[in-house]
Amino acid sequence: MKNFKKIALFSALACAAFTAQAHRAFLVPSSTIVAGNTPWVTVDAAAATDVFVFDHNALKLDNLFITAPDGTSLKPENASTGKFRSSFDVKLGQTGSYKIGLLNEGLFASYKEEGKVKRWRGTAETFAKEVPANAEELQVTQRSGRVETFVTNGKPGGKSMDITGNGLELSGATHPNDLVAGETAQFRLTLDGKPAAKVNVTLIAGGLRYRQKLDEKTFITDSDGKFSITWANAGLYWMEAEIKDDKQVKAPAKSRVASYVVTLEVLPQ
């Protein structure tokens, strides 16, 4: 009974401490490294206050993509969406690495209509139809967000790590499925295919329920978009980066926000 009270109290304190945080999106595979002739993984997609805890809402799978080791696109199987998570299966018929992600693109607008603040989300095609032409204090932002994870059947490698040149993307000397506690990983962020310099990268370890602090770590990319992380412990990690600028912006937007999120697993030595 005492243990139950402690858990309840800690949960309440944790919720209170992090209510100010934005809900974080993530994909969580049942395994990041598998082996076999035709292995499978199940992937959960959600957004929550704490990473890898299903307590807010499911992510929609409309913009899901799965890139196989040979560069071809795969379709998910047994996809479903519940209250707190969406789930789907991926058949890993090829050896090598798979990139699994959600790519969300669109416009976000805020304006005033008859003195009231209005907010709108949609596409460039629907903007003119749904946002008044005489909107006051109109601000339009172009948004591009990637939420990804990687799964490998056998040895890491393949065309799945090729960047597309669209928005923020992850590459580098270290493969995302070759991470070991005590070792240092070398990553690189690109924006529209070019080095993303001086970008803050946030890293949060899973398991907040079992510790009393967020233990958030921040890294900054160098002039070539590179940064390194030395993994202190094994486990799941949530990594995020975001850029705000006015480049590669298409009308009616005047600015853009590009974000990148990835779930990584670090294995013990």
CSV table of C-alpha atoms in Angstrom, one decimal, residues 111-244:
chain,number,residue,atom,x,y,z
A,111,TYR,CA,-5.2,36.2,-37.9
A,112,LYS,CA,-8.0,38.4,-36.5
A,113,GLU,CA,-11.6,38.4,-37.7
A,114,GLU,CA,-14.0,40.9,-36.1
A,115,GLY,CA,-11.5,41.4,-33.3
A,116,LYS,CA,-11.2,37.7,-32.5
A,117,VAL,CA,-8.0,35.7,-32.9
A,118,LYS,CA,-8.4,32.8,-35.3
A,119,ARG,CA,-6.0,29.9,-36.1
A,120,TRP,CA,-6.0,27.7,-39.2
A,121,ARG,CA,-4.1,24.7,-40.4
A,122,GLY,CA,-4.2,23.3,-43.9
A,123,THR,CA,-2.6,23.2,-47.3
A,124,ALA,CA,-1.7,26.0,-49.8
A,125,GLU,CA,-4.5,24.8,-52.0
A,126,THR,CA,-7.2,25.3,-49.3
A,127,PHE,CA,-5.7,28.5,-47.9
A,128,ALA,CA,-7.4,30.9,-50.2
A,129,LYS,CA,-10.8,29.1,-49.7
A,130,GLU,CA,-10.7,29.0,-46.0
A,131,VAL,CA,-8.8,32.1,-44.8
A,132,PRO,CA,-10.5,35.5,-45.4
A,133,ALA,CA,-8.8,37.6,-48.0
A,134,ASN,CA,-9.2,40.7,-45.7
A,135,ALA,CA,-7.9,38.9,-42.6
A,136,GLU,CA,-6.3,41.3,-40.1
A,137,GLU,CA,-2.8,40.7,-38.7
A,138,LEU,CA,-2.4,37.7,-40.9
A,139,GLN,CA,0.7,35.6,-40.2
A,140,VAL,CA,1.4,32.4,-42.2
A,141,THR,CA,4.0,29.9,-41.5
A,142,GLN,CA,5.1,27.0,-43.6
A,143,ARG,CA,5.7,23.8,-41.6
A,144,SER,CA,7.6,20.6,-42.4
A,145,GLY,CA,8.0,17.9,-39.7
A,146,ARG,CA,9.6,14.5,-39.8
A,147,VAL,CA,9.1,11.8,-37.1
A,148,GLU,CA,11.3,8.8,-37.8
A,149,THR,CA,12.8,5.6,-36.5
A,150,PHE,CA,15.1,3.0,-38.0
A,151,VAL,CA,14.9,-0.8,-37.9
A,152,THR,CA,17.6,-3.2,-39.2
A,153,ASN,CA,17.3,-6.9,-40.3
A,154,GLY,CA,20.8,-8.3,-40.0
A,155,LYS,CA,23.6,-5.9,-40.9
A,156,PRO,CA,22.9,-2.1,-40.9
A,157,GLY,CA,23.0,-0.4,-44.3
A,158,GLY,CA,21.1,0.3,-47.5
A,159,LYS,CA,19.6,3.2,-49.4
A,160,SER,CA,17.1,3.9,-46.6
A,161,MET,CA,19.7,6.4,-45.1
A,162,ASP,CA,19.8,8.4,-48.3
A,163,ILE,CA,18.5,11.9,-47.7
A,164,THR,CA,15.8,13.4,-49.9
A,165,GLY,CA,16.8,17.0,-49.7
A,166,ASN,CA,13.4,18.0,-48.2
A,167,GLY,CA,13.4,19.6,-44.8
A,168,LEU,CA,15.5,18.5,-41.8
A,169,GLU,CA,17.1,15.0,-42.1
A,170,LEU,CA,19.6,12.9,-40.2
A,171,SER,CA,22.7,11.3,-41.7
A,172,GLY,CA,26.3,10.9,-40.5
A,173,ALA,CA,29.1,8.5,-40.0
A,174,THR,CA,27.3,6.4,-37.4
A,175,HIS,CA,24.2,4.4,-38.4
A,176,PRO,CA,21.2,4.9,-36.1
A,177,ASN,CA,21.0,1.1,-35.5
A,178,ASP,CA,24.7,0.8,-34.5
A,179,LEU,CA,24.6,2.6,-31.1
A,180,VAL,CA,26.3,1.1,-28.0
A,181,ALA,CA,26.6,2.4,-24.5
A,182,GLY,CA,30.0,3.9,-23.8
A,183,GLU,CA,30.7,4.7,-27.4
A,184,THR,CA,30.4,7.9,-29.3
A,185,ALA,CA,28.0,8.4,-32.3
A,186,GLN,CA,28.7,10.9,-35.1
A,187,PHE,CA,25.6,12.4,-36.7
A,188,ARG,CA,24.8,15.1,-39.2
A,189,LEU,CA,21.8,17.2,-39.8
A,190,THR,CA,20.9,18.6,-43.2
A,191,LEU,CA,18.3,21.2,-44.2
A,192,ASP,CA,17.1,20.8,-47.8
A,193,GLY,CA,20.1,18.7,-48.4
A,194,LYS,CA,22.7,21.2,-47.1
A,195,PRO,CA,24.5,21.2,-43.7
A,196,ALA,CA,22.2,22.5,-40.9
A,197,ALA,CA,24.7,24.6,-38.9
A,198,LYS,CA,24.3,25.9,-35.4
A,199,VAL,CA,21.1,24.0,-34.7
A,200,ASN,CA,20.2,22.9,-31.1
A,201,VAL,CA,19.5,19.2,-30.8
A,202,THR,CA,17.6,17.9,-27.8
A,203,LEU,CA,18.1,14.4,-26.4
A,204,ILE,CA,15.8,12.8,-23.8
A,205,ALA,CA,16.2,9.3,-22.4
A,206,GLY,CA,13.1,7.1,-22.0
A,207,GLY,CA,12.0,6.0,-18.5
A,208,LEU,CA,11.1,9.3,-16.9
A,209,ARG,CA,8.5,7.4,-14.8
A,210,TYR,CA,11.3,5.8,-12.9
A,211,ARG,CA,13.5,8.9,-12.3
A,212,GLN,CA,12.8,12.3,-10.8
A,213,LYS,CA,14.2,14.6,-13.4
A,214,LEU,CA,13.9,15.1,-17.2
A,215,ASP,CA,17.7,14.9,-17.6
A,216,GLU,CA,17.4,16.7,-21.0
A,217,LYS,CA,20.7,17.1,-22.9
A,218,THR,CA,21.4,19.7,-25.7
A,219,PHE,CA,23.9,19.5,-28.5
A,220,ILE,CA,24.7,22.1,-31.2
A,221,THR,CA,25.7,21.2,-34.7
A,222,ASP,CA,28.9,22.6,-36.1
A,223,SER,CA,29.3,24.5,-39.4
A,224,ASP,CA,29.0,21.3,-41.3
A,225,GLY,CA,25.9,20.2,-39.5
A,226,LYS,CA,27.7,17.6,-37.5
A,227,PHE,CA,27.4,16.7,-33.8
A,228,SER,CA,28.5,13.8,-31.6
A,229,ILE,CA,26.9,12.0,-28.6
A,230,THR,CA,28.6,9.7,-26.1
A,231,TRP,CA,26.0,7.3,-24.8
A,232,ALA,CA,26.2,7.0,-21.0
A,233,ASN,CA,23.5,4.3,-20.8
A,234,ALA,CA,21.6,1.8,-22.9
A,235,GLY,CA,18.0,2.3,-23.6
A,236,LEU,CA,15.5,4.2,-25.9
A,237,TYR,CA,16.2,7.9,-26.6
A,238,TRP,CA,14.1,10.7,-28.2
A,239,MET,CA,16.0,13.2,-30.2
A,240,GLU,CA,14.6,16.4,-31.7
A,241,ALA,CA,15.8,19.4,-33.7
A,242,GLU,CA,13.9,22.5,-35.1
A,243,ILE,CA,14.8,25.4,-37.3
A,244,LYS,CA,12.9,28.6,-38.0
